[in-house]
Each structure stands twice: as structure tokens, then as C-alpha cells.
Tab-separated table of C-alpha atoms in Angstrom:
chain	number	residue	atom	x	y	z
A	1	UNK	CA	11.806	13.740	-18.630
A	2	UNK	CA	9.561	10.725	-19.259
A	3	UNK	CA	6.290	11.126	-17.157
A	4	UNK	CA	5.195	7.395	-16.059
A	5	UNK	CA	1.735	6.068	-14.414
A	6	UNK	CA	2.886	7.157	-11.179
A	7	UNK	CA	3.882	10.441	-11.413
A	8	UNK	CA	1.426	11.502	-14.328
A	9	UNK	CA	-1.445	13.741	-12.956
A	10	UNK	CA	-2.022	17.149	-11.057
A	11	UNK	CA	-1.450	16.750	-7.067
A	12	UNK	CA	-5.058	16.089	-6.165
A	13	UNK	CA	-4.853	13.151	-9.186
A	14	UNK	CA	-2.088	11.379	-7.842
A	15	UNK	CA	-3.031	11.900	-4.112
A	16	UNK	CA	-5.972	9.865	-5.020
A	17	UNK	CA	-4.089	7.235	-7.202
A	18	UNK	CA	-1.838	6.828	-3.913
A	19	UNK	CA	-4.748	6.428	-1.778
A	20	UNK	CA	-6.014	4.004	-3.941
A	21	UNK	CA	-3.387	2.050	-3.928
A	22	UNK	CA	-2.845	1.836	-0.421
A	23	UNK	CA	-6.465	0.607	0.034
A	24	UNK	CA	-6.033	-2.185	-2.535
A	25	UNK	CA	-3.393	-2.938	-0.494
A	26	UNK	CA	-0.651	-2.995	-3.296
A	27	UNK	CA	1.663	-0.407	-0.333
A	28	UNK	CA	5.039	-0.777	-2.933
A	29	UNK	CA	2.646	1.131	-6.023
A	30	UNK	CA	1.206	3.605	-3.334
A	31	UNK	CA	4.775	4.236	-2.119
A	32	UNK	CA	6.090	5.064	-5.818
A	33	UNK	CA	3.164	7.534	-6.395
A	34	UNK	CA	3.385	8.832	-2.870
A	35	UNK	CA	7.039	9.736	-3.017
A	36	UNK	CA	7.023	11.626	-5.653
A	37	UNK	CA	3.934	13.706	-4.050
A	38	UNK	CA	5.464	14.345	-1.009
A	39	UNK	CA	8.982	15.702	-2.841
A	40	UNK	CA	6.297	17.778	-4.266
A	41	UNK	CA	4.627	18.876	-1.606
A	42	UNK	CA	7.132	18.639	1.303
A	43	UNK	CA	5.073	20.393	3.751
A	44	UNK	CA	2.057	18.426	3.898
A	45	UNK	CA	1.519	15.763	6.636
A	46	UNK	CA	-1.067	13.726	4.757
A	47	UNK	CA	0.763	12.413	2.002
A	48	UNK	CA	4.105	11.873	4.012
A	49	UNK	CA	2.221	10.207	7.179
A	50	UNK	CA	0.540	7.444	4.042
A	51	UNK	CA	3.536	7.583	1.953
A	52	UNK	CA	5.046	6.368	5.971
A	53	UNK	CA	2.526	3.722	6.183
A	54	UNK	CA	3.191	2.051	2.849
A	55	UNK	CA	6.762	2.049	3.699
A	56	UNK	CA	5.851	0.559	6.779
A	57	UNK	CA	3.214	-2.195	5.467
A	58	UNK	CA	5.583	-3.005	2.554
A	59	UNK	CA	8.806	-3.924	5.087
A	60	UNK	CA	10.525	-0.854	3.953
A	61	UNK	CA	11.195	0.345	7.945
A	62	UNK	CA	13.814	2.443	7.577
A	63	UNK	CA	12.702	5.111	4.914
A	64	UNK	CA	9.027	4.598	7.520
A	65	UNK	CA	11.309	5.913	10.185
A	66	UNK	CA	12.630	8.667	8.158
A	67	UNK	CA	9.510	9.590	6.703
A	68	UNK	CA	7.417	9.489	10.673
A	69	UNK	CA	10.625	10.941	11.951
A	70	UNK	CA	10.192	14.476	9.732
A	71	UNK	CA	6.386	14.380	11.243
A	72	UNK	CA	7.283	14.107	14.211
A	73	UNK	CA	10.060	16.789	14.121
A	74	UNK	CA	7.740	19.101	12.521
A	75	UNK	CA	4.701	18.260	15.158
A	76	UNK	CA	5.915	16.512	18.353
A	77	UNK	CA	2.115	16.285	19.067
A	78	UNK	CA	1.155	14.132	15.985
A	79	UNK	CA	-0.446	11.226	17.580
A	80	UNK	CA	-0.908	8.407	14.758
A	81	UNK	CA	2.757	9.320	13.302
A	82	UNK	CA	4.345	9.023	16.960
A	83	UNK	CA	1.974	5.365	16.942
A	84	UNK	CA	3.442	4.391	14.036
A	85	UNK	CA	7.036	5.678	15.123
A	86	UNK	CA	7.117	3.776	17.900
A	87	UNK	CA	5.650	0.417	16.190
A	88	UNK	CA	7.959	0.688	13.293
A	89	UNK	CA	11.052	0.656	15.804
A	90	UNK	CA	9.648	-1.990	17.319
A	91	UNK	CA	9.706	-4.040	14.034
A	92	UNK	CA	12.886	-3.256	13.602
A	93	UNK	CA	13.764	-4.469	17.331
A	94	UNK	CA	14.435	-1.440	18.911
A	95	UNK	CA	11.874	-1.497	21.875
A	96	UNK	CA	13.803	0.447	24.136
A	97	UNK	CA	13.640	3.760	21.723
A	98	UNK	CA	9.813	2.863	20.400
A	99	UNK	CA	8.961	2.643	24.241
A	100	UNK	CA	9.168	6.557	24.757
A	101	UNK	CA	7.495	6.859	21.519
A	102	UNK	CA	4.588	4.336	22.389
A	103	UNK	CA	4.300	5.956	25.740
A	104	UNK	CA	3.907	9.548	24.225
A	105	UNK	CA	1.139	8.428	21.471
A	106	UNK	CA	-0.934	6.892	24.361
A	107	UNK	CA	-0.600	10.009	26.411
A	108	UNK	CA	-1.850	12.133	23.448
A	109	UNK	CA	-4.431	9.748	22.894
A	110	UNK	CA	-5.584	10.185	26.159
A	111	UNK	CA	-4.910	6.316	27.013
A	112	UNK	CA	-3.216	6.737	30.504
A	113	UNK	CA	-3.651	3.348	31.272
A	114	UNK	CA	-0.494	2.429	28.633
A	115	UNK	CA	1.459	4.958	30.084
């Protein structure tokens, strides 16, 4: 197996390398080091809810979905990954199903005034 720049590293090294990437805002290099992580490391949030939000801030919406949809599953009470759930469904023009989402993410934020 050849090891490449974005899978080259211990966890912690390419956790960072993702994270940079993601705040240079280059989201397609963050999502190639990120998916590899989160195969990795299946049951961590953190690298699956950012590996999520470089889907979603490079256009890819439906592997977003997937990846906030597996959050979600595994913690109904996850308040930025039902956010972005419901915003990525809207992007893809389903506002009916990112309503209930949207709805839920302001009640767990405490913003009843959305609700």
C-alpha cells in the first residue's frame, strides 16, 4: 500500500492536517484526509461532524447527509450536526424534511423563537 500526503501520519497528525485544511478553506484536501480518519476512527464525532462540513462547503451534499445522518443516528441530541442536517437538505431542496431537522436544532439550542 502506497501511503500519500493525506493519509501519512499517526491520528492526532492527520486530525490536525484536516483541520488545517478546512481553515485554509481548501474543504476537497480536508475531506481526503478526513475520510480516511474517520474509517479509522468510526466512533468519533469530531472528525466525522468536520469531515461533514467539508463535504458540505465543497458541494458534495449527499456524502454531508450521510456523514450528519450517522451523527445524528448515533446522538439524536447533537445540535450543530442536526443544524447542518437540516441546512444541507435544504441545499439540496428538500425543505420539507430539513424543516423537522431545523426545528429540532433550534429547540436544542434553546432558540424557541424558530420553533
Amino acid at each position: 500500500m502506497e501511503t500519500t500526503y493525506y493519509d501519512h501520519g499517526t491520528t492526532a497528525e492527520r486530525w490536525e492536517r484536516g483541520r488545517m485544511f478546512f481553515d485554509a478553506e481548501d474543504y476537497a484536501a480536508a475531506a481526503r484526509v478526513l475520510d480516511g480518519l474517520v474509517e479509522e476512527v468510526p466512533e468519533q464525532t469530531a472528525p466525522r461532524l468536520l469531515l461533514a462540513r467539508a463535504y458540505y462547503h465543497s458541494a458534495q451534499l449527499r456524502r454531508a447527509e450521510s456523514e450528519l445522518r450517522v451523527i445524528v443516528d448515533r446522538d439524536p441530541v447533537e445540535h450543530y450536526a442536526r443544524l447542518m442536517l437540516g441546512r444541507t437538505l435544504q441545499r439540496q431542496g428538500r425543505h420539507e424534511e430539513a424543516a423537522s431537522h431545523l426545528r429540532i436544532a433550534s429547540a436544542l439550542a434553546g432558540d424557541f423563537d424558530q420553533i
